Coordinates of C-alpha atoms in Angstrom, one line a residue:
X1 CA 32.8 -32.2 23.4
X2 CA 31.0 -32.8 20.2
X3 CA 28.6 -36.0 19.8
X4 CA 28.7 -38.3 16.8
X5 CA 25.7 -36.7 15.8
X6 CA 27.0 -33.1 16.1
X7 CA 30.7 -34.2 14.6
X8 CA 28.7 -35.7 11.7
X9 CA 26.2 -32.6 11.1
X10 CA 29.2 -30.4 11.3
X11 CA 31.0 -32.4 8.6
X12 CA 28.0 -32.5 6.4
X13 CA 28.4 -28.3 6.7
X14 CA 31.7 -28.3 5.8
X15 CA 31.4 -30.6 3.0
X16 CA 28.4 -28.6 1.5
X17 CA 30.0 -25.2 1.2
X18 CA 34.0 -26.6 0.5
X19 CA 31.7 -28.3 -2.4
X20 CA 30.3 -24.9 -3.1
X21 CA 33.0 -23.5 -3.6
X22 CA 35.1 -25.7 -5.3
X23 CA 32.4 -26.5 -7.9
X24 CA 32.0 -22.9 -9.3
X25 CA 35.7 -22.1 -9.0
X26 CA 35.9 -24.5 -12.1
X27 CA 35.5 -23.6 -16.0
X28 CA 32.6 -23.9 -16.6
X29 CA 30.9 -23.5 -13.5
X30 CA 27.9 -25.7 -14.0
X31 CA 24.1 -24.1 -13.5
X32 CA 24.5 -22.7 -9.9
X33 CA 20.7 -22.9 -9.0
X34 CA 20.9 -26.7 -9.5
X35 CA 24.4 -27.1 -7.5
X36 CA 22.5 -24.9 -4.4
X37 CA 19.6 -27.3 -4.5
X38 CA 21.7 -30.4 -4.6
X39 CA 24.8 -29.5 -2.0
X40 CA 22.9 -27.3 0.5
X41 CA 18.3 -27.2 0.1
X42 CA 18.0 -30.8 -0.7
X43 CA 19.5 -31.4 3.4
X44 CA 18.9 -28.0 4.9
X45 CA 17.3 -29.5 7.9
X46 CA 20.4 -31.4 9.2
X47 CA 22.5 -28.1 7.9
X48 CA 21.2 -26.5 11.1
X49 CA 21.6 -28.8 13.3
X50 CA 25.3 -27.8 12.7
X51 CA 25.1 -23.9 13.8
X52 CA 25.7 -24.2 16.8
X53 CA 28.5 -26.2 16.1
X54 CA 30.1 -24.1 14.3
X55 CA 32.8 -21.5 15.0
X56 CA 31.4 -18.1 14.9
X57 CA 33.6 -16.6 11.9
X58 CA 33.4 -20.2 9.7
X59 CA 29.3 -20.3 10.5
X60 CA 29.5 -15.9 9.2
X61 CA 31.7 -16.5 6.5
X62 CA 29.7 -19.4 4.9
X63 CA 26.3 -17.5 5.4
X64 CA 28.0 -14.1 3.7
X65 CA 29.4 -16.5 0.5
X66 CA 26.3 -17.9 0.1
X67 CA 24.1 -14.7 0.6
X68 CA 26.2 -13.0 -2.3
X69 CA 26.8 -15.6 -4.6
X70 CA 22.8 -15.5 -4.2
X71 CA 22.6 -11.5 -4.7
X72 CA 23.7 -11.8 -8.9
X73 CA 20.6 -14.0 -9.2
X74 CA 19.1 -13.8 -12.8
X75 CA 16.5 -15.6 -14.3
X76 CA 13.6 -17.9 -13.3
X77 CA 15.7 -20.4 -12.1
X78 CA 16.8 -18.4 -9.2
X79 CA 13.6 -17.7 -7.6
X80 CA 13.1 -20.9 -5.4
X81 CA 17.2 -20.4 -4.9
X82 CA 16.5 -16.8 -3.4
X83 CA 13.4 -18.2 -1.6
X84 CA 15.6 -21.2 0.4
X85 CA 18.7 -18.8 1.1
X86 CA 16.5 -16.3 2.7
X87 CA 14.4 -19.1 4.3
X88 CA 17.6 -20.9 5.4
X89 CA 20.0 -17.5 6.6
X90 CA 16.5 -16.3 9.1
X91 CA 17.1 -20.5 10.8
X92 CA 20.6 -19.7 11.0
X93 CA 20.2 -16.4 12.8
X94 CA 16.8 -18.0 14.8
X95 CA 19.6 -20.4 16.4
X96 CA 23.0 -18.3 16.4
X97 CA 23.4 -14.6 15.2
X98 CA 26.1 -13.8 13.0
X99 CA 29.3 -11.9 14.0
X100 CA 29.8 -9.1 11.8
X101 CA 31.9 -6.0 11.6
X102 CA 32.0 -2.3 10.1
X103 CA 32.9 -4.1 6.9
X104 CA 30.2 -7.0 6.7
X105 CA 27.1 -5.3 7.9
X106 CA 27.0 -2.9 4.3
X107 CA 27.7 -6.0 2.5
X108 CA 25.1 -8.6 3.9
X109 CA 22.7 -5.4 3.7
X110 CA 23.8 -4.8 0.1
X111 CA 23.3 -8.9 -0.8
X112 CA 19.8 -9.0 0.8
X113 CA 18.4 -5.9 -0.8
X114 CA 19.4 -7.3 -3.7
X115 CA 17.8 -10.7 -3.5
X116 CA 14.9 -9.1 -2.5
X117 CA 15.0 -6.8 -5.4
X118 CA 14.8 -9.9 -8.0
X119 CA 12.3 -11.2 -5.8
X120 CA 10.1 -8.7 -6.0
X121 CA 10.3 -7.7 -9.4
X122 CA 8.9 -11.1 -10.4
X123 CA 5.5 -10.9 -11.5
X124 CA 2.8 -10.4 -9.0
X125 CA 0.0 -12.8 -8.3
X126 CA -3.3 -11.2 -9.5
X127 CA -4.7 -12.1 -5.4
X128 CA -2.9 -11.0 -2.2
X129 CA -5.0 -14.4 -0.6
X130 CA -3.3 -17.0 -2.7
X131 CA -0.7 -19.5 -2.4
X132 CA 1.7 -17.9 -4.9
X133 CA 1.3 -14.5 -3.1
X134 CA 2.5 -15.8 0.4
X135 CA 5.7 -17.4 -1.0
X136 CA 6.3 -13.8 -2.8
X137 CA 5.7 -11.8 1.1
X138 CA 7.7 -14.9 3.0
X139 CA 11.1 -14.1 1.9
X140 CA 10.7 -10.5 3.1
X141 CA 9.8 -11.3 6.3
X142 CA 12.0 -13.8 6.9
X143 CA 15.2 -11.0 5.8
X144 CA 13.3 -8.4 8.2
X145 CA 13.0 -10.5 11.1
X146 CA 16.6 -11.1 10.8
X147 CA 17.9 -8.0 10.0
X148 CA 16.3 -7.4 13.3
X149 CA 18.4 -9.4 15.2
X150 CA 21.4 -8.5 13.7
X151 CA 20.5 -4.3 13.9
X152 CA 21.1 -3.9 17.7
X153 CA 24.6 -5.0 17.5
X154 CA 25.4 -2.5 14.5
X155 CA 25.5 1.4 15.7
X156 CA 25.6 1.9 12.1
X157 CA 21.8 2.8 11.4
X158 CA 22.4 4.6 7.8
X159 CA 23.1 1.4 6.5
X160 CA 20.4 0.0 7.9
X161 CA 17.7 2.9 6.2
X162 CA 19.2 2.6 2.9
X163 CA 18.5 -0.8 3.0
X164 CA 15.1 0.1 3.8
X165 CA 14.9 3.4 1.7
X166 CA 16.0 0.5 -1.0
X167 CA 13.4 -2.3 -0.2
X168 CA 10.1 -0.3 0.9
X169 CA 9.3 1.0 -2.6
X170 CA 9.2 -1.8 -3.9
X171 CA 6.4 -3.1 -1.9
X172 CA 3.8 -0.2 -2.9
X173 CA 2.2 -2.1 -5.5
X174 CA 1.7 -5.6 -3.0
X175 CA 0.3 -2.4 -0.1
X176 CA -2.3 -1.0 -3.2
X177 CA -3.6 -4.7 -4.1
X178 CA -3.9 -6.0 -0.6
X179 CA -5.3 -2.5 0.3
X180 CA -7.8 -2.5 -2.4
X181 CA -9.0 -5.7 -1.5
X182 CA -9.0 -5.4 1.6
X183 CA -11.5 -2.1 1.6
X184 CA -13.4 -3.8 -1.4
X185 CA -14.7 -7.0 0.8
X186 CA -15.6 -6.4 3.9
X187 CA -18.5 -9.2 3.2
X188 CA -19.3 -10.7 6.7
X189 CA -19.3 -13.9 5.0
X190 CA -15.1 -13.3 4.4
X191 CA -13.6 -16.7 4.8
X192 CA -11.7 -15.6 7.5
X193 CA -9.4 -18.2 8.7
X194 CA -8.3 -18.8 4.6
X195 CA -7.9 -15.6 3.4
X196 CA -6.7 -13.1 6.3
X197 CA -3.0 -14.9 7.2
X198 CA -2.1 -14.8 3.2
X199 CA -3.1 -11.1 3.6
X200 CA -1.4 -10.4 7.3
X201 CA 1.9 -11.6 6.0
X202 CA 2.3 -8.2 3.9
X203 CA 1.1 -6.4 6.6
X204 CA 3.7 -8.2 9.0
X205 CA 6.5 -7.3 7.0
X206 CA 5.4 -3.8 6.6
X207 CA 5.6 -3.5 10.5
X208 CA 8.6 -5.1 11.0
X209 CA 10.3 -2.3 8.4
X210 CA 8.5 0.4 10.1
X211 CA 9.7 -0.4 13.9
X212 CA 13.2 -0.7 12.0
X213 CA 12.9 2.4 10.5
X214 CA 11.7 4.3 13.8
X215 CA 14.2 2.4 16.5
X216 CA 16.9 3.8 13.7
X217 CA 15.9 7.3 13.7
X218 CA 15.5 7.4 17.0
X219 CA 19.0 6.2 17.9
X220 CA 20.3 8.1 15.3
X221 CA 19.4 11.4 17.0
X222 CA 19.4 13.3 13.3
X223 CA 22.6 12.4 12.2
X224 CA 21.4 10.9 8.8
X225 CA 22.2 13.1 5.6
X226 CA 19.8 15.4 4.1
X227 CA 19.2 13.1 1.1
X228 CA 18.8 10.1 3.4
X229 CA 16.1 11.9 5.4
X230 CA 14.2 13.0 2.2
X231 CA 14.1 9.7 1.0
X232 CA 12.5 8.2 3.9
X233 CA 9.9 10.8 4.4
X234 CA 9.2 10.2 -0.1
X235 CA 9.0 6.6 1.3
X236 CA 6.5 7.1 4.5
X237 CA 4.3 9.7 2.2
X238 CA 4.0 7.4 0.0
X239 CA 2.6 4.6 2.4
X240 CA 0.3 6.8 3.7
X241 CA -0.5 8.0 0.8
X242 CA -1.8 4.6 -0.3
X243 CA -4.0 4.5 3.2
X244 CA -5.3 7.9 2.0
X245 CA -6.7 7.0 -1.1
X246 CA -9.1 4.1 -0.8
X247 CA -11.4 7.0 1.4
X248 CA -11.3 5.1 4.6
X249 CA -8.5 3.1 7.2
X250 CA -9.3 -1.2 7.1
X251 CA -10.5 -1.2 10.5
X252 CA -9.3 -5.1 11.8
X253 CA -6.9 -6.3 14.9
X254 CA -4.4 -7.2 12.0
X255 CA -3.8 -3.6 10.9
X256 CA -3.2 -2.3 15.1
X257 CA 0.5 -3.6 14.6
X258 CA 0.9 -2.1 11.1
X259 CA -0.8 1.2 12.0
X260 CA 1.0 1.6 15.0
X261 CA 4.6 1.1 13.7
X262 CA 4.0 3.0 10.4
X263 CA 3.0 6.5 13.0
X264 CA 5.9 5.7 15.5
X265 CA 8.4 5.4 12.2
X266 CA 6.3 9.1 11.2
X267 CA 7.0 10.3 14.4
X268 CA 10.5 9.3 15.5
X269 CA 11.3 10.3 11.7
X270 CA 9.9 13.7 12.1
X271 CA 11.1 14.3 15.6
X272 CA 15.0 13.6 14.2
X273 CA 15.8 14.6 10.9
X274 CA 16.7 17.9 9.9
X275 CA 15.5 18.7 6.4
X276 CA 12.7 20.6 5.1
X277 CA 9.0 18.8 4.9
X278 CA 6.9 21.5 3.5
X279 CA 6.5 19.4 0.7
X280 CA 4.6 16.8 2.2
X281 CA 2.4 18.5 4.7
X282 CA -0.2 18.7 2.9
X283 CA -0.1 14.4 2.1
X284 CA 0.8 14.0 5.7
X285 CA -2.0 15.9 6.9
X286 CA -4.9 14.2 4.8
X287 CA -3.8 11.0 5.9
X288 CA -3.0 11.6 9.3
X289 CA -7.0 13.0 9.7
X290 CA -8.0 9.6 8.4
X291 CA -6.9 8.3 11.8
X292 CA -9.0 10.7 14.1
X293 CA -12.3 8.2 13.8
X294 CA -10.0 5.4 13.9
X295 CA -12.1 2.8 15.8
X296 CA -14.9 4.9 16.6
X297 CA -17.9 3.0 15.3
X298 CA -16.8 0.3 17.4
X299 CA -15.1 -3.4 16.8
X300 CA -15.5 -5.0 12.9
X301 CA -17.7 -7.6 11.9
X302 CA -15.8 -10.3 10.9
X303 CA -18.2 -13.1 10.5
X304 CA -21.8 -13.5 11.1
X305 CA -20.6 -17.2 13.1
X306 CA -18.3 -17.8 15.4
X307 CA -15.2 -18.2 13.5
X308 CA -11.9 -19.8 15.1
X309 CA -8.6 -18.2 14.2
X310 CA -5.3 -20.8 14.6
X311 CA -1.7 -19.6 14.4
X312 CA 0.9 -19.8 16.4
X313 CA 1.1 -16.3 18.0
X314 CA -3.0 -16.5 18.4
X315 CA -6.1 -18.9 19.8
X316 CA -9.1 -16.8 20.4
X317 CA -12.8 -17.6 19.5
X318 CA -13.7 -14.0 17.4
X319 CA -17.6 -14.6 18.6
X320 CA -17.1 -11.9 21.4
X321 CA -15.6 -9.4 18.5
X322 CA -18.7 -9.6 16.5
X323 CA -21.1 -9.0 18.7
X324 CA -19.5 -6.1 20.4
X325 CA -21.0 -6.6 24.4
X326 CA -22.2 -9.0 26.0
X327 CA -26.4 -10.1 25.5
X328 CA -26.4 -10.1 29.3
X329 CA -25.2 -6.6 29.5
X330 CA -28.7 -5.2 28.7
X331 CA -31.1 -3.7 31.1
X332 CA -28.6 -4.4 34.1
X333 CA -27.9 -1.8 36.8
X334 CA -24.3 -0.2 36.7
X335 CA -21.8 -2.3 38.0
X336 CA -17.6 -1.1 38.9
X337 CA -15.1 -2.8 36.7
X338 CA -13.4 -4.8 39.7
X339 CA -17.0 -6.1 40.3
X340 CA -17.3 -6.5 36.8
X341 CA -13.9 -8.5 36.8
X342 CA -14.7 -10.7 40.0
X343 CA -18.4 -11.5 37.8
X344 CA -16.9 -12.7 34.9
X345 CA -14.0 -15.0 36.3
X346 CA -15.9 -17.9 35.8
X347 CA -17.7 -17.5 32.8
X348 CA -15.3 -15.2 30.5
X349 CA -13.3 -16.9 28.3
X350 CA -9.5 -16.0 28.1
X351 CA -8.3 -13.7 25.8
X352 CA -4.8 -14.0 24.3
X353 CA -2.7 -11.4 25.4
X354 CA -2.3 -10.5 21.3
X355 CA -5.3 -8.4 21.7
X356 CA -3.4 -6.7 24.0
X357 CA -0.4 -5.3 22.4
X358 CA 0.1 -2.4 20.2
X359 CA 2.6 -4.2 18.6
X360 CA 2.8 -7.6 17.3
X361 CA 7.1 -6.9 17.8
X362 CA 7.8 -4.4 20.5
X363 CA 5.0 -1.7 21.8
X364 CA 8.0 0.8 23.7
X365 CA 8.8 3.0 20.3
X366 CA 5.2 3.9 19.9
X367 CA 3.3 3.2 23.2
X368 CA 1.8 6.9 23.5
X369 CA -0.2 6.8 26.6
X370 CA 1.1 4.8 29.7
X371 CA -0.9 1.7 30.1
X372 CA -4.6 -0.1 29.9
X373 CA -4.3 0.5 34.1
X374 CA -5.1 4.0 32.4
X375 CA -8.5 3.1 31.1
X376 CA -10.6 3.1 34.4
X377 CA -13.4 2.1 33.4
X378 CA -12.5 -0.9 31.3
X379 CA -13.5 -4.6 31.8
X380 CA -10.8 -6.4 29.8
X381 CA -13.0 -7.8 27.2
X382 CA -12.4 -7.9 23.8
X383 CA -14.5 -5.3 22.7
X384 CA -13.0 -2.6 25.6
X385 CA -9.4 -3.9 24.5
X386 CA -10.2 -3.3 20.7
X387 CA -11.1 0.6 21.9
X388 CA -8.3 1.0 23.5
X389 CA -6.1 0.1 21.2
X390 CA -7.6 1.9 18.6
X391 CA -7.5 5.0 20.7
X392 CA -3.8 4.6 20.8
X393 CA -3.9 4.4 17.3
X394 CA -5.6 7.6 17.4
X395 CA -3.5 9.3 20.0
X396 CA -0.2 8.6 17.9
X397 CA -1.9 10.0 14.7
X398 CA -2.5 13.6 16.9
X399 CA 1.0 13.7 18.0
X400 CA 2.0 13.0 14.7
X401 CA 0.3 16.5 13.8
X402 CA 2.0 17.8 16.5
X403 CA 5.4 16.7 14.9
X404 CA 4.6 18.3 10.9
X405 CA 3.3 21.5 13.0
X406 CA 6.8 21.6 15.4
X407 CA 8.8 20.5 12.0
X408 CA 7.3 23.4 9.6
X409 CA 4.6 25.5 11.3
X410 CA 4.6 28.2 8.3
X411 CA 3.5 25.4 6.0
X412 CA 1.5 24.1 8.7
X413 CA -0.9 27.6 8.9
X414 CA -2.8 26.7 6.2
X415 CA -3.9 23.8 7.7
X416 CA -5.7 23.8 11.0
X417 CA -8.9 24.8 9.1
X418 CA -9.3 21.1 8.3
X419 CA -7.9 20.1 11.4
X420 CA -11.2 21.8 13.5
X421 CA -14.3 23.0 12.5
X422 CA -14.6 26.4 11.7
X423 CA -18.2 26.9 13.4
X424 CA -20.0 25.5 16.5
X425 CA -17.0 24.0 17.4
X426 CA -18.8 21.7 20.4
X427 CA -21.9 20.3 18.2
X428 CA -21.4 16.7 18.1
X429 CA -19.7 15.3 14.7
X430 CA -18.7 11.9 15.7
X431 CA -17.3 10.8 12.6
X432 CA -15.9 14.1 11.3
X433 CA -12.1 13.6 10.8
X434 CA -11.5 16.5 13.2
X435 CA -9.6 17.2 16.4
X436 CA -12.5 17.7 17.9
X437 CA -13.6 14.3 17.2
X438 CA -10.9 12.7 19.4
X439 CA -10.8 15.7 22.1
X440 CA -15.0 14.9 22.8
X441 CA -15.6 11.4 21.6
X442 CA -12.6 9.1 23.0
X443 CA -13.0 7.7 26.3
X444 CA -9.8 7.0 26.8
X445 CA -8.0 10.2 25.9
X446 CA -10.4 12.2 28.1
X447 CA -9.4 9.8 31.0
X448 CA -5.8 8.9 30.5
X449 CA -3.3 10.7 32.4
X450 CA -0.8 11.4 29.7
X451 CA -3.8 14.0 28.0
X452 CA -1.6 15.6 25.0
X453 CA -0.4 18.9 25.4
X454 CA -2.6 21.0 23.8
X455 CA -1.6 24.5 23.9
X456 CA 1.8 22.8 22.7
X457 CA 0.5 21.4 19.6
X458 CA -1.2 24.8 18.7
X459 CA 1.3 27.1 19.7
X460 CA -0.6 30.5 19.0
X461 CA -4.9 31.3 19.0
X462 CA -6.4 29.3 15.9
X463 CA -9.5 31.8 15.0
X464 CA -12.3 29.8 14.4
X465 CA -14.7 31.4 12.5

């Protein structure tokens, strides 16, 4: 039984969009940017209250009106309009997912591509730090995290990568900014806590499309069409193309989540379709190295003081990341990690368990080794957590090469000389983007159990000369 204050928040619903509609059924409409504002953003709050109040089909019915009427936007009045509609159809879907069919899925795909399209193509802010530049990324977050929601319940997955063959693109210019910048300042006087969750919004959203990409492929199981498959592998080139050419990978506990899902999407993509790739070895390949001293020269300096990071998802003093080990760790005798562990109960502070997953989303699609039970030898502190993530990192980037030399090992011949060294194959070269680097440098490769296949990945004698 409804209360007066649900009856009344439903009635405010229904009132809004049979306003709606009425009002631009009539000749002339008048200015629909100002009609949205007054009938349905001016009172969005006590909106969704009503959702889950609503029937099902009314509550999916008014969200797909909306959501296209939305989609023809044109002109600058239209951009805060696009902004609320995505902002308002993510609270709808937070609360109460929509129920769509064969029929509706394409279309609510088709409208939020589009409103992301217009979004997108507005001019971009000259900082990936500022204000402006957060309200451009929020929107395509907001239509990620819900597509997210709403993907399990849809088998349909081609739908699902156009969409994302269609949106992607369109963020290559936001990923060479932020990228540039981001590899330009590494100052350790970076004002940290104002400039980095501007900047991790982009990165966010790139993750979110990635784990959708992969989790598509990888249900999929290589039905997609040839030019379907050739568009997403022009799509992931050209992402890690952008990584390739600044020289060297941003090395920060932001990019883990981003890294990881961009080689999961590489490998689950590789692993399914069914389509030639000789034409991007060679890109993959010089981008994939990049990733072999991945977190080798130990954790970044963020900060020469102890800086204090607040979100919601994170609440963790960065002192401990900066300094790499612990002052007290000097000149002490050898001690096990369960000793280690009992040592430091009382004086460690906790760590959020953020630092711990691969994945800011979902870690299954590209967990590559089992579990941090594997590293035996690891405390649990911050800097031991940052290596073994990275190494994961590392370890999906190798079985990515494994994937472009299973996928197309003719093209692939040419190749292995820059994957080893071609003389005194054992003399240390720890940050030489070789095999070699991983195979006698990472600690946690050489002790996990789930070691890589080797003779696998190099299916025939490589002479090394």
């Amino acid at each position: 039984m409804f209360t007066a204050a649900a009856s009344s928040s439903v009635g405010r619903w229904r009132t809004a969009f049979l306003s709606l509609r009425d009002e631009i059924s009539t000749t002339p409409p008048p200015p629909v940017p100002l009609l949205l504002e007054d009938l349905l953003f001016s009172q969005s709050h006590s909106l969704i209250s009503a959702v889950s109040h609503l029937p099902l089909h009314e509550l999916t019915s008014d969200c797909l009106f909306l959501l296209d009427l939305v989609s023809k936007a044109d002109g600058p009045d239209w951009i805060p309009v696009s902004r609320h509609t995505c902002q308002l159809i993510h609270d709808v879907c937070a609360r109460l997912l929509f129920q769509l069919n064969s029929s509706s899925w394409p279309l609510l795909l088709h409208s939020f591509a589009s409103v992301l399209e217009f979004l997108l193509r507005q001019p971009m802010p000259s900082s990936p730090y500022s204000a402006a530049y957060f309200s451009r990324i929020e929107p395509v977050i907001q239509c990620f995290e819900t597509l997210r929601r709403l993907a399990p319940m849809h088998p349909e997955n081609i739908h699902l990568v156009k969409f994302l063959v269609r949106v992607v693109p369109l963020l290559h210019q936001d990923l060479v900014l932020s990228y540039g910048f981001s590899n330009q300042d590494p100052s350790p006087t970076l004002l940290v806590e104002k400039k980095l969750p501007q900047q991790n919004r982009l990165w966010d959203s790139m993750a979110l499309a990635f784990d959708m990409f992969g989790r598509a492929f990888s249900l999929s199981e290589s039905l997609f069409p040839t030019d379907v498959s050739q568009c997403t592998l022009e799509v992931l080139r050209k992402v890690m193309d952008v990584l390739a050419s600044k020289g060297q990978l941003v090395e920060d506990r932001f990019m883990w989540s981003f890294y990881s899902c961009l080689l999961g999407c590489v490998h689950e993509v590789l692993t399914n379709i069914k389509c030639p790739v000789s034409d991007h070895v060679l890109s993959f390949i010089a981008s994939l190295r990049m990733f072999f001293c991945f977190g080798l020269t130990g954790p970044p300096q963020l900060s020469v003081s102890d800086v204090v990071h607040n979100d919601k998802h994170l609440n963790v003093k960065l002192s401990p990341l900066i300094s790499g080990v612990s002052k007290n760790a000097k000149n002490t005798p050898y001690r096990p990690p369960h000793l280690r562990k009992r040592d430091d109960l009382n004086t460690r502070q906790p760590v959020s368990s953020s630092w711990r997953r691969l994945s800011a989303h979902d870690s299954g699609s590209s967990d590559v080794i089992s579990s941090d039970s594997d590293f035996s030898d690891s405390d649990g502190s911050v800097p031991d957590s940052y290596f073994a993530q990275s190494s994961k990192v590392r370890i999906a980037a190798i079985v990515c090469i494994q994937d472009l030399c299973q996928a197309d090992s003719k093209s692939f011949t040419t190749q292995w000389v820059t994957l080893f060294p071609t003389s005194d194959v054992l003399k240390p070269r720890k940050f030489e983007a070789t095999l070699m680097t991983c195979l006698l440098f990472d600690p946690h490769l050489k002790s996990t159990r789930n070691l890589l296949n080797m003779d696998h990945l190099c299916p025939s004698p490589i002479p090394l000369v």
